[in-house]
Coordinates of C-alpha atoms and ligand atoms in Angstrom, one line a residue:
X1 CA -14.6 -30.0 22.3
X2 CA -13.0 -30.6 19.1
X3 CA -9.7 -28.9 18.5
X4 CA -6.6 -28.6 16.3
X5 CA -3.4 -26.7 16.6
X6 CA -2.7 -24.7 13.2
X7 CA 0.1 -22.8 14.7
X8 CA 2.3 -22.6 17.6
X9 CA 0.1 -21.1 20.1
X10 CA -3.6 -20.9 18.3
X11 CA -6.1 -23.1 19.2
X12 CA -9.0 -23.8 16.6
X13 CA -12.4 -25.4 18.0
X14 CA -15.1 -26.5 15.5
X15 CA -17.0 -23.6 16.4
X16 CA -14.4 -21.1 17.5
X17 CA -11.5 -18.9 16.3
X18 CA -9.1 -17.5 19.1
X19 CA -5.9 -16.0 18.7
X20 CA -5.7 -14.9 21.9
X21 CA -2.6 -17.0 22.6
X22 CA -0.9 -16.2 19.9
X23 CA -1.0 -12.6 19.8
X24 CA 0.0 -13.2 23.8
X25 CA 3.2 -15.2 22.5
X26 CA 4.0 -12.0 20.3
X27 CA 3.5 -9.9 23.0
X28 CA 5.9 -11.6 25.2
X29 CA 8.2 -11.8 22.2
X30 CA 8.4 -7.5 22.2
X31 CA 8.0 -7.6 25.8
X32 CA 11.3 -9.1 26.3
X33 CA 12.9 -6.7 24.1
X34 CA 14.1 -8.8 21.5
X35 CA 12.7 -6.5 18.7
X36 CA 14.0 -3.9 19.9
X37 CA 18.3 -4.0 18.8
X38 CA 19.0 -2.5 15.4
X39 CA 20.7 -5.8 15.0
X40 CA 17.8 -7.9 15.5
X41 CA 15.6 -5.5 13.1
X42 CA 18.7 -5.5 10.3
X43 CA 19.1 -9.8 10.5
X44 CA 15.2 -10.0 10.2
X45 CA 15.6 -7.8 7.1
X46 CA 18.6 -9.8 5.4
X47 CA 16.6 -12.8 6.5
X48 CA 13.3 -11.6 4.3
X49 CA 15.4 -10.6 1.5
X50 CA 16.7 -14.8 1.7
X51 CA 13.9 -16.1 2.1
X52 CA 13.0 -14.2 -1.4
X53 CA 16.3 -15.5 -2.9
X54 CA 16.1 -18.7 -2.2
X55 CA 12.4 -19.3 -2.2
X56 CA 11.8 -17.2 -5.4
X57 CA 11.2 -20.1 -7.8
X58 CA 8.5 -21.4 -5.4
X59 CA 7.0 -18.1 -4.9
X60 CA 6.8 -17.5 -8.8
X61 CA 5.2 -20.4 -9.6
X62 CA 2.8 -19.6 -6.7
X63 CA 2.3 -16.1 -8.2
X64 CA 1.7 -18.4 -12.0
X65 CA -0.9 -20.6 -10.2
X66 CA -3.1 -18.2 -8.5
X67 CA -3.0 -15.2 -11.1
X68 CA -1.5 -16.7 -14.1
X69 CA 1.3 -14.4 -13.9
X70 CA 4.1 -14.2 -15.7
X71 CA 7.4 -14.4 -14.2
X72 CA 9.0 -11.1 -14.9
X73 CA 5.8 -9.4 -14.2
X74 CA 6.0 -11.8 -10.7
X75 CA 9.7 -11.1 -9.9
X76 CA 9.5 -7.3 -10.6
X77 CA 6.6 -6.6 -8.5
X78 CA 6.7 -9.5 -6.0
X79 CA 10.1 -10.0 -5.2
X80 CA 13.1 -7.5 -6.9
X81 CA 10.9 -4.6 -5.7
X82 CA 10.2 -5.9 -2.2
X83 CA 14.3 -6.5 -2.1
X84 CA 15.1 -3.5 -2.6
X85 CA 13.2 -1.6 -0.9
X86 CA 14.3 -3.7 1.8
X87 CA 18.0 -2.6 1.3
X88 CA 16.9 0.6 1.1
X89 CA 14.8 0.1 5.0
X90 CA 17.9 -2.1 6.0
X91 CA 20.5 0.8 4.9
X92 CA 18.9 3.7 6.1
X93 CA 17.6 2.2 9.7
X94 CA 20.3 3.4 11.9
X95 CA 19.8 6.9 11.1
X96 CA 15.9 6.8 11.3
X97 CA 16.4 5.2 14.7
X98 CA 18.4 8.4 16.1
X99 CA 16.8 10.9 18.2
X100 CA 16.1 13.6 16.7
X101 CA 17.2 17.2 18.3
X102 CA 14.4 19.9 18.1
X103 CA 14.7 23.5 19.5
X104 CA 13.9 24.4 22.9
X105 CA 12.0 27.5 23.5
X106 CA 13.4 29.8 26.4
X107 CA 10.6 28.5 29.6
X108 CA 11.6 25.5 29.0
X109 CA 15.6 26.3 29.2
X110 CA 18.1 24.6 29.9
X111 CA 17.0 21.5 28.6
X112 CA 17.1 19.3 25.3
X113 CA 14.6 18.1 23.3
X114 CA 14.9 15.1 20.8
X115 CA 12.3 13.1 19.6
X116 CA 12.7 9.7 19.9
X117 CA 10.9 6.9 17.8
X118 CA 9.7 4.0 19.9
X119 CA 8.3 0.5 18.2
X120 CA 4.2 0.4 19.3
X121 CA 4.2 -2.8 20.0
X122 CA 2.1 -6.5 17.9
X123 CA 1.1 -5.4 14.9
X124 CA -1.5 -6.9 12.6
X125 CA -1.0 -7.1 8.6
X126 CA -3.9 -7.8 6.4
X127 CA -3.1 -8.3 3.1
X128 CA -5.0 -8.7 -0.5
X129 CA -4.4 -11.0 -3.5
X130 CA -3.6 -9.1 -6.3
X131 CA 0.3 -8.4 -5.6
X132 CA 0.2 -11.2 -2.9
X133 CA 3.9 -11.4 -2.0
X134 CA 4.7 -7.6 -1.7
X135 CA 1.5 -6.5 0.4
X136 CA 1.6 -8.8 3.1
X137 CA 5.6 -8.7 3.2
X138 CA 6.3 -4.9 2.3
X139 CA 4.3 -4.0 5.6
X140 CA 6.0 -6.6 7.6
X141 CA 9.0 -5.2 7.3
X142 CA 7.9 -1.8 7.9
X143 CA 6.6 -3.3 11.3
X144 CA 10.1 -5.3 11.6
X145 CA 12.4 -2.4 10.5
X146 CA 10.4 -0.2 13.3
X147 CA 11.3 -2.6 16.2
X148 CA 7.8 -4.3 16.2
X149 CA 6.3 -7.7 16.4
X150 CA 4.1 -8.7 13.7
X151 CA 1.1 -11.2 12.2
X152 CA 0.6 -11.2 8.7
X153 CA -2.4 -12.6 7.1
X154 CA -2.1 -13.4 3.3
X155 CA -5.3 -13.4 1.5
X156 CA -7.3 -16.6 0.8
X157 CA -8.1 -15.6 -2.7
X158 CA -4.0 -16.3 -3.1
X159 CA -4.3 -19.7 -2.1
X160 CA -0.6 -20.9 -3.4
X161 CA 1.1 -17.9 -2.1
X162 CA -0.4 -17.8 1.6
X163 CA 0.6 -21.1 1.9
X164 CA 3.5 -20.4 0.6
X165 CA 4.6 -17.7 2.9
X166 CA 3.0 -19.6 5.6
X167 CA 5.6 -21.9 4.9
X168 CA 8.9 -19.7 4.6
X169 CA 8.1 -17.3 7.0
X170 CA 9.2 -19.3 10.1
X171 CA 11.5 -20.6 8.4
X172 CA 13.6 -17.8 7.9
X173 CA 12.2 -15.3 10.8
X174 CA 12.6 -15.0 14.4
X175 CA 9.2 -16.9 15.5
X176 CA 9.4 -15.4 18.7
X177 CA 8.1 -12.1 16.8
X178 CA 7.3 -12.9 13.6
X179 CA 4.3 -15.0 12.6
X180 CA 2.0 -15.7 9.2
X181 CA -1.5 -16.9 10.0
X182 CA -3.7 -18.1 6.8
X183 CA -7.5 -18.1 6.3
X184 CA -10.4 -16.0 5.0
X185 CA -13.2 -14.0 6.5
X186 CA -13.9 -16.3 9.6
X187 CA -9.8 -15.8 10.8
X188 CA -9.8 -11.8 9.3
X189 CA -12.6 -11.0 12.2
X190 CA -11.0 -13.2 14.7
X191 CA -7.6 -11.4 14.2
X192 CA -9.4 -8.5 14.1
X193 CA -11.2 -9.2 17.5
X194 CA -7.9 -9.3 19.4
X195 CA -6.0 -5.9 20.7
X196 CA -3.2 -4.8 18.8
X197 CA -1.0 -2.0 18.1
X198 CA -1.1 -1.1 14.6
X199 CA -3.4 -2.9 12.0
X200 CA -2.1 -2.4 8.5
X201 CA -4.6 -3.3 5.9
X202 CA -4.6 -3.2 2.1
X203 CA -7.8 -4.2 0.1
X204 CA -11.0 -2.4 -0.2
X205 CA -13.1 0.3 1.4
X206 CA -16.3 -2.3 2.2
X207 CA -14.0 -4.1 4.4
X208 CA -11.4 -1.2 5.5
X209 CA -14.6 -0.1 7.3
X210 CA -14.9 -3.4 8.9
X211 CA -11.1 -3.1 10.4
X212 CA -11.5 0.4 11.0
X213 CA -14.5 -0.6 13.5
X214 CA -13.1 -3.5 14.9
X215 CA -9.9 -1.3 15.8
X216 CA -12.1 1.5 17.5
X217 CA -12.8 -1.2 20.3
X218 CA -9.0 -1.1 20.9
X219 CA -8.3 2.2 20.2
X220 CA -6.1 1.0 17.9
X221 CA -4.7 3.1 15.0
X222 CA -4.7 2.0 11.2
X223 CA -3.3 2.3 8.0
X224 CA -6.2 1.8 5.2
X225 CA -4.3 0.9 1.5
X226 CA -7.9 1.3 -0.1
X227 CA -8.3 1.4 -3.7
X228 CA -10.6 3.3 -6.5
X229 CA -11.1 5.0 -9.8
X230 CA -7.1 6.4 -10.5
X231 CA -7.7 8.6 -13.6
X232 CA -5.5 9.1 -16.5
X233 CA -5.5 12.3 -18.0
X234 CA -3.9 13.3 -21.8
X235 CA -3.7 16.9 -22.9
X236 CA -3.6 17.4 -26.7
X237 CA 0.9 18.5 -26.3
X238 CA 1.3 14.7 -25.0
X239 CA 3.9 12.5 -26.3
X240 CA 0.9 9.9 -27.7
X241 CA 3.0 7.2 -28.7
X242 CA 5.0 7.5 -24.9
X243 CA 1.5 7.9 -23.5
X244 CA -0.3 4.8 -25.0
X245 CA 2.9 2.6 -24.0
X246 CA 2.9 3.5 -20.6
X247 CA -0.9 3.7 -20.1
X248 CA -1.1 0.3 -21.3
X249 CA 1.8 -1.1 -19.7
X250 CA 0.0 0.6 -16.3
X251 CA -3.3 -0.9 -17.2
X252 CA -2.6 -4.6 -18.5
X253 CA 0.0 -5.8 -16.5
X254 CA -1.7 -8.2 -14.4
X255 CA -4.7 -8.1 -16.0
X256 CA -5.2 -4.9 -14.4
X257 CA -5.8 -5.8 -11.3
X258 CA -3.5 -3.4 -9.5
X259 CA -4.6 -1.2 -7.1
X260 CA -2.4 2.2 -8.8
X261 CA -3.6 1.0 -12.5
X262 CA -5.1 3.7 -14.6
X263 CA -8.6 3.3 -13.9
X264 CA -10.2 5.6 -17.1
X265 CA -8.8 8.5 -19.5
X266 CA -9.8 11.6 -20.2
X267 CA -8.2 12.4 -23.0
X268 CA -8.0 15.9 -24.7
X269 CA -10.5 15.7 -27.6
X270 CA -8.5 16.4 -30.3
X271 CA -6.0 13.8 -29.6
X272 CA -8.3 11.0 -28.4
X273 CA -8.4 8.6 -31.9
X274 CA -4.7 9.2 -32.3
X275 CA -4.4 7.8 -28.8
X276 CA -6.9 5.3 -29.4
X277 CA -4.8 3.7 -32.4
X278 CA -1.7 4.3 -30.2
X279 CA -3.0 2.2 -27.4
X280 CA -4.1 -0.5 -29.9
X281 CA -0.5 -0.7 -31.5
X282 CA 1.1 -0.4 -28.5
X283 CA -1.0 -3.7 -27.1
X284 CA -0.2 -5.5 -30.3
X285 CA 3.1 -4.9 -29.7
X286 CA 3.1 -6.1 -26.2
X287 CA 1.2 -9.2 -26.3
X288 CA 0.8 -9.5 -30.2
X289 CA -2.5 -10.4 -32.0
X290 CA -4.2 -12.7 -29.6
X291 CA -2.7 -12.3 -25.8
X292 CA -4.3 -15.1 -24.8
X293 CA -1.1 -17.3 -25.9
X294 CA 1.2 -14.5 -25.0
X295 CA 3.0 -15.8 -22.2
X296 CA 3.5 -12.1 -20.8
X297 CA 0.0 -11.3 -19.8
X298 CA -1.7 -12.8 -17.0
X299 CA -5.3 -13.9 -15.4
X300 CA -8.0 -13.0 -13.6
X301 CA -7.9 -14.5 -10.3
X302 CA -11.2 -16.3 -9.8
X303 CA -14.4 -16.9 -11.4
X304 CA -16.8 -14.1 -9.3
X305 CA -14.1 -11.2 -10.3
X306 CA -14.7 -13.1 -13.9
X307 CA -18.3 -12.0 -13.7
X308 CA -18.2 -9.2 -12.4
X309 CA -15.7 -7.7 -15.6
X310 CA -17.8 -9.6 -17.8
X311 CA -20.8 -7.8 -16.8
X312 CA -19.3 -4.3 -16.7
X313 CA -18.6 -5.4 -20.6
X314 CA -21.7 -6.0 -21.3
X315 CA -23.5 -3.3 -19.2
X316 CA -22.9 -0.9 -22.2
X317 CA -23.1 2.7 -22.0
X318 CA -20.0 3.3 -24.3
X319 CA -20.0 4.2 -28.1
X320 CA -17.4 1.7 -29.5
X321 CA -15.0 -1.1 -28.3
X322 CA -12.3 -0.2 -29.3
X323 CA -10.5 -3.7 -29.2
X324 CA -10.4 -6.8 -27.1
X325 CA -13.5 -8.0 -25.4
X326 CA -13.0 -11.8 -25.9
X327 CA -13.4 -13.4 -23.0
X328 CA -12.9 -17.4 -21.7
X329 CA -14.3 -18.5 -18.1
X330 CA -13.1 -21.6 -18.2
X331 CA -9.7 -20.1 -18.4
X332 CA -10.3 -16.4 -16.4
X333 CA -9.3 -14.8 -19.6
X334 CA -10.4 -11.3 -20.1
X335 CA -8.3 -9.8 -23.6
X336 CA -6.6 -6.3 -23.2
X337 CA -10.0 -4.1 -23.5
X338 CA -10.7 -0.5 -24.5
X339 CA -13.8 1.0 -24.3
X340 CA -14.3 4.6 -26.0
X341 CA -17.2 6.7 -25.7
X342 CA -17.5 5.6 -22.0
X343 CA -20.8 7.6 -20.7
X344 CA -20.1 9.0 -17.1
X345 CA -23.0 6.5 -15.9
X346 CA -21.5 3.6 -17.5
X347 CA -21.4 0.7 -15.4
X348 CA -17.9 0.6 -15.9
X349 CA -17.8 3.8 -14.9
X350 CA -20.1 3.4 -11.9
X351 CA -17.0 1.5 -9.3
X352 CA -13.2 0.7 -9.6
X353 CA -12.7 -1.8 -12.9
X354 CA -9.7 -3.5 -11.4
X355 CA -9.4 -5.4 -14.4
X356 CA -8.0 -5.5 -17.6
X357 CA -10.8 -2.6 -19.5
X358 CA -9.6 1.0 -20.0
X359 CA -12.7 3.4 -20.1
X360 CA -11.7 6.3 -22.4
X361 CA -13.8 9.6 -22.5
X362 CA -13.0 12.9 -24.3
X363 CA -13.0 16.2 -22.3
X364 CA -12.6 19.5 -24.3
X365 CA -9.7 20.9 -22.2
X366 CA -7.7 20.4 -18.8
X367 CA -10.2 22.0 -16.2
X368 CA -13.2 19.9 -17.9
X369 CA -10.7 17.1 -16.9
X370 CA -9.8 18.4 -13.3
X371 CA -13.7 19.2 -12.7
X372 CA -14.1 15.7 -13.2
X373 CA -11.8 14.1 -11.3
X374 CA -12.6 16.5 -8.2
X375 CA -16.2 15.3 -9.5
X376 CA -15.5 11.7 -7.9
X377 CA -13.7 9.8 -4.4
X378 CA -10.1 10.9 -4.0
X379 CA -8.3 8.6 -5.9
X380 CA -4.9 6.7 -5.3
X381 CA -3.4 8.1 -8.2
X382 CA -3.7 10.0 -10.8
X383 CA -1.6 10.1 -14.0
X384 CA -1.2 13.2 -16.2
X385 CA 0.5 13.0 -19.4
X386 CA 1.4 16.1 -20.8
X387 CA 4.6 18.0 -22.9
X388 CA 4.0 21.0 -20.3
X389 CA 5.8 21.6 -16.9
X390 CA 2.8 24.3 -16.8
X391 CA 0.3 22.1 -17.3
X392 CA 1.4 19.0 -14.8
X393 CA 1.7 21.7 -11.8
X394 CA -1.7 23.0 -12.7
X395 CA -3.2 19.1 -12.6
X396 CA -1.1 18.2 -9.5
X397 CA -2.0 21.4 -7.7
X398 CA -5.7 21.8 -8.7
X399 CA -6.5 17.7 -7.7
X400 CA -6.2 15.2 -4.6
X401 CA -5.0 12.0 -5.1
X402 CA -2.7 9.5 -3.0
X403 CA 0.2 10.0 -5.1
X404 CA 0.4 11.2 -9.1
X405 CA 2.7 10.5 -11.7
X406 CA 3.8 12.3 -14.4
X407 CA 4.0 11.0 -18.0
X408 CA 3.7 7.5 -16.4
X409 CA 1.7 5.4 -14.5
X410 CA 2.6 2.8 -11.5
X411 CA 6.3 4.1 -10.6
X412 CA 5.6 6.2 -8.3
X413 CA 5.3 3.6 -5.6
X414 CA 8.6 2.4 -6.8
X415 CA 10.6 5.0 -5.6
X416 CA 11.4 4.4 -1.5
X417 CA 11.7 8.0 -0.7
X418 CA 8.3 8.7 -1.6
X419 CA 5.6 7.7 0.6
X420 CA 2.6 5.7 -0.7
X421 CA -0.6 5.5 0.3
X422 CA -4.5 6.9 -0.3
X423 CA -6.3 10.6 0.6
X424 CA -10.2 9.9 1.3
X425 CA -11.8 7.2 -0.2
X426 CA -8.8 5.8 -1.0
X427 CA -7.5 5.2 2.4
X428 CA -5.1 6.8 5.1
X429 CA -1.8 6.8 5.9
X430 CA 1.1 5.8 4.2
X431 CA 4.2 3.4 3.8
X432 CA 7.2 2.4 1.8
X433 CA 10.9 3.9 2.8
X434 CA 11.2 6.6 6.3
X435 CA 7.5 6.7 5.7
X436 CA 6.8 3.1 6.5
X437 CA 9.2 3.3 9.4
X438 CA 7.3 6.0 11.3
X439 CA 4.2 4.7 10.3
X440 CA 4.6 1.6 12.8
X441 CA 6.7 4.2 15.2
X442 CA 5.3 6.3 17.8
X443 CA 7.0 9.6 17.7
X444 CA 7.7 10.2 21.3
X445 CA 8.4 13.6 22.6
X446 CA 11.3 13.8 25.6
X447 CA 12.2 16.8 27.0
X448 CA 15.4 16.6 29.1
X449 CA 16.5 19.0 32.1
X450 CA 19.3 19.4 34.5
X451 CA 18.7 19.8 38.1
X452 CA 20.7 23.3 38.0
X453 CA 19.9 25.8 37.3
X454 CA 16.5 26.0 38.6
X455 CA 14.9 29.0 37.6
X456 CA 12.2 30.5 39.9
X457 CA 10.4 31.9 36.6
X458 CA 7.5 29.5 36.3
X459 CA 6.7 28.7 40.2
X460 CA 3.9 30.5 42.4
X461 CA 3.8 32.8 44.0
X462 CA 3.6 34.5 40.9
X463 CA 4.5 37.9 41.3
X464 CA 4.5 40.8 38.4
X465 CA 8.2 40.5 38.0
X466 CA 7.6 36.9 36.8
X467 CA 4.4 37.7 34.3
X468 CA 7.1 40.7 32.9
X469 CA 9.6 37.8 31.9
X470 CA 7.2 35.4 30.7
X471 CA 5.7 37.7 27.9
X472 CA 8.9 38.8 26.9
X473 CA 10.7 34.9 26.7
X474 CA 7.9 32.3 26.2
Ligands
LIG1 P1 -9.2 -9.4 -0.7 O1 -10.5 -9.9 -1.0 O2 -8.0 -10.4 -0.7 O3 -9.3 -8.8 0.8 C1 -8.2 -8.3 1.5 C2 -8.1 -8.9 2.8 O4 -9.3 -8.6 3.6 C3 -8.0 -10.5 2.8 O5 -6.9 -10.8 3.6 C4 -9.3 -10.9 3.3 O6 -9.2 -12.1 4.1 C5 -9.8 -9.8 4.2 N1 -11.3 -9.7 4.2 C6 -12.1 -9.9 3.2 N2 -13.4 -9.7 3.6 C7 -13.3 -9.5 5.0 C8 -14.3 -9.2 6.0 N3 -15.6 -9.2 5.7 N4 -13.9 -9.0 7.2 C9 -12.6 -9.1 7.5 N5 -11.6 -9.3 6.6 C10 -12.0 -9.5 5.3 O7 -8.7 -8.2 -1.6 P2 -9.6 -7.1 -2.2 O8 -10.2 -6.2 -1.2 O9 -10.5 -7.7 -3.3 O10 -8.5 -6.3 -3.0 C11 -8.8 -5.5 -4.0 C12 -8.9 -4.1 -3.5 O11 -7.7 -3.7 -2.8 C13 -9.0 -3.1 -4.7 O12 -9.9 -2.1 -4.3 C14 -7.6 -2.5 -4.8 O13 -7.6 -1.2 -5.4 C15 -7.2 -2.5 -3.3 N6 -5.8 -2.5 -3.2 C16 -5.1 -1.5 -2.7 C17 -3.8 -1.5 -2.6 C18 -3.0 -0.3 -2.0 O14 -1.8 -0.5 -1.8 N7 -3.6 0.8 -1.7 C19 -3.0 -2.6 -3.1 C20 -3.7 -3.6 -3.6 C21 -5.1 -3.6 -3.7

């Protein structure tokens, strides 16, 4: 039989995908405890946040040859974000690793109770293309900053950048724990088919089913980063000129292909053409007359996703365009697009754009707007821009969504202390700071006692003296 070693520990036949022995090697890896010192997990961290340093320039232009993206835009989101909310894991570890006392109810006195977190184990990391760097390595550290041992599998539509982290990974990590494994579908399900103890994966809902099913086998518990339709809504009191700035900041950097980008407006109809010419000055501004020689605004990332924007163009169903609409194959060029008018059964508004096309429709006040969003999946986020603390507590309270922000888009997921992560269709569970931590934790529960005293309260035979106590302390 044909084989050929790809990593340390994986054997690939012609016909055959098995991981087996690698996910075994992890295994030993934890086994032996090595994961487990808050000096091992702290050195792993200060080795990642290296391995960004000194590989950034290679990562960038990895970033610049699969996505076309420009190097701020790259280093922002793919590395100075990922840094520091490394720092922030790295700083705040030894107090997340503490037990943590709870209160002991009177039948269960004298004792202490603390709950102590506990790594689970080899966890999987599948991540997607459209931030490459920060999804498969934001999770990985998670896994890492919890104690664990982890695989990480970069997406294939990323080409330059899984091989890049392919590359740097065992460079800089402890390979005893820490592994990357490239490839597409065929490797996903063959990953997929071993047993592990957390699977983290970040991409869409057609194939978050597909891990969530493979994982049932195992019993193994998942976090689904899912996407979807994140709705932008603008009351008539907003700051307009703000509002267009940030919606289109939210919406065009990286072609719009982030998972949090503002998917459609609904915009307060008396405000909606001064938006409208705020959004077009706004992208002028940012990329100036034609963005396709702006350096600052990037690609879309292959020739199907190409097609599949061109045709939610040309399917119609919205009064005017607004501007953009040019579009080169050839090049994956898609100009800054906004579409107003948008019927609801658009085709762009029929599944999640993720691309660079803003769908704008009017509504004629805020519940019209809320109706509709509670119309629709849960969304990842939801942004509301409005002058009005009123307002924003009504939108927040009276919608579900993974996370919202406030007169902004996108920043949310910057801020550690928050967690992030989807509500329905657009996932479950959650990561980034304490949040990513326990998400790759087990929470165990240890209740401590001392041999004396030994009350005779809860032993048989249980005489009426003993009932009398227990209603009165339990
Ligand atoms: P993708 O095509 O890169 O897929 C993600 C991963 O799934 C890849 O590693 C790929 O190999 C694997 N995969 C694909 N098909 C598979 C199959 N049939 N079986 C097993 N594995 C398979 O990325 P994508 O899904 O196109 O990413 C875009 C989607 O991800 C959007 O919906 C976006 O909103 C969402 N997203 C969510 C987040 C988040 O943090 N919540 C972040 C980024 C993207």
């Amino acid at each position: 039989m044909l084989s050929l070693r790809q990593h340390e520990g994986v054997t690939t036949t012609e016909h055959r995908l098995d991981y087996g022995p690698l996910v075994d090697e992890m295994r030993a890896g934890f086994a032996s405890g090595l994961t487990r010192p808050i000096e091992w997990r702290r050195s792993q961290l200060r080795q990642i946040q290296r391995l960004l340093a000194e590989g950034e320039e290679e990562l960038l232009a990895a970033l610049a040859t699969d996505l076309g993206k420009p190097t701020l835009e790259g280093w922002a989101a793919d590395i100075g974000l990922v840094s520091a909310e490394i720092g922030y894991l790295h700083d705040h570890l030894d107090k997340w690793m503490r037990p943590e006392k709870v209160r002991v109810p009177m039948i269960a006195q004298p004792g202490k109770a603390t709950i102590v977190p506990e790594p689970l184990g080899v966890a999987l990391v599948v991540a997607p293309w459209n931030y490459p760097v920060q999804l498969a390595v934001l999770p990985m550290a998670a896994a890492i900053a919890a104690g664990n041992a982890v695989v990480a599998k970069p997406s294939e539509l990323a080409p330059t950048v899984s091989a890049a982290l392919a590359r740097l990974v065992p460079r800089y990590l402890d390979q005893r724990a820490v592994a990357v494994v490239e490839g597409a579908v065929p490797e996903t399900t063959a990953l997929l088919a071993q047993r592990w103890d957390h699977i983290f994966y970040t991409g869409n809902g057609r194939v978050g089913r597909v891990v969530m099913a493979a994982a049932a086998e195992h019993l193994t518990p998942v976090t689904l980063e899912l996407g979807g339709k994140s709705p932008v809504i603008v009351d008539r009191d907003a700051n307009l000129t703000v509002a267009a700035r940030r919606i289109a900041w939210g919406k065009f950097a990286n072609a719009g292909q982030t998972c949090v980008a503002p998917d459609y407006a609904l915009v307060h109809e008396a405000v909606a053409d001064q938006l409208l010419d705020e959004l077009t000055r706004a992208v002028n501004r940012f990329y100036g007359g034609d963005p396709r020689h702006s350096p600052d605004y990037g690609r879309i990332v292959n020739g199907s996703h190409f097609r599949r924007l061109s045709g939610l163009i040309d399917g119609g169903g919205f009064e005017r365009l607004v501007f953009g609409g040019d579009r080169d194959e050839a090049a994956r060029y898609i100009a800054p697009t906004v579409l107003s008018g948008v019927a609801s059964d658009a085709p762009v508004m029929g599944e999640e754009i993720f691309g660079p096309i803003l769908a704008v429709r009017t509504v004629p006040d805020m519940d019209a707007a809320m109706a509709e969003v509670n119309a629709g999946d849960k969304p990842l986020a939801l942004y509301a821009f409005t002058e009005s603390k009123r307002t924003a507590e009504r939108i927040v309270a009276g919608t579900s969504s993974g996370g919202v922000c406030v007169n902004g888009t996108v920043l949310h997921l910057g801020v550690p202390g928050l967690p992030f992560g989807g509500v329905g269709e657009s996932g479950m569970g959650a990561y980034h700071g304490r949040t990513g931590f326990d998400t790759f934790s087990h929470r165990k529960a240890v209740l401590t006692r001392p041999a004396r005293p030994d009350l005779p309260v809860p032993y048989p035979p249980y005489r009426r003296w003993k009932g009398r106590v227990m209603r009165r302390f339990l």
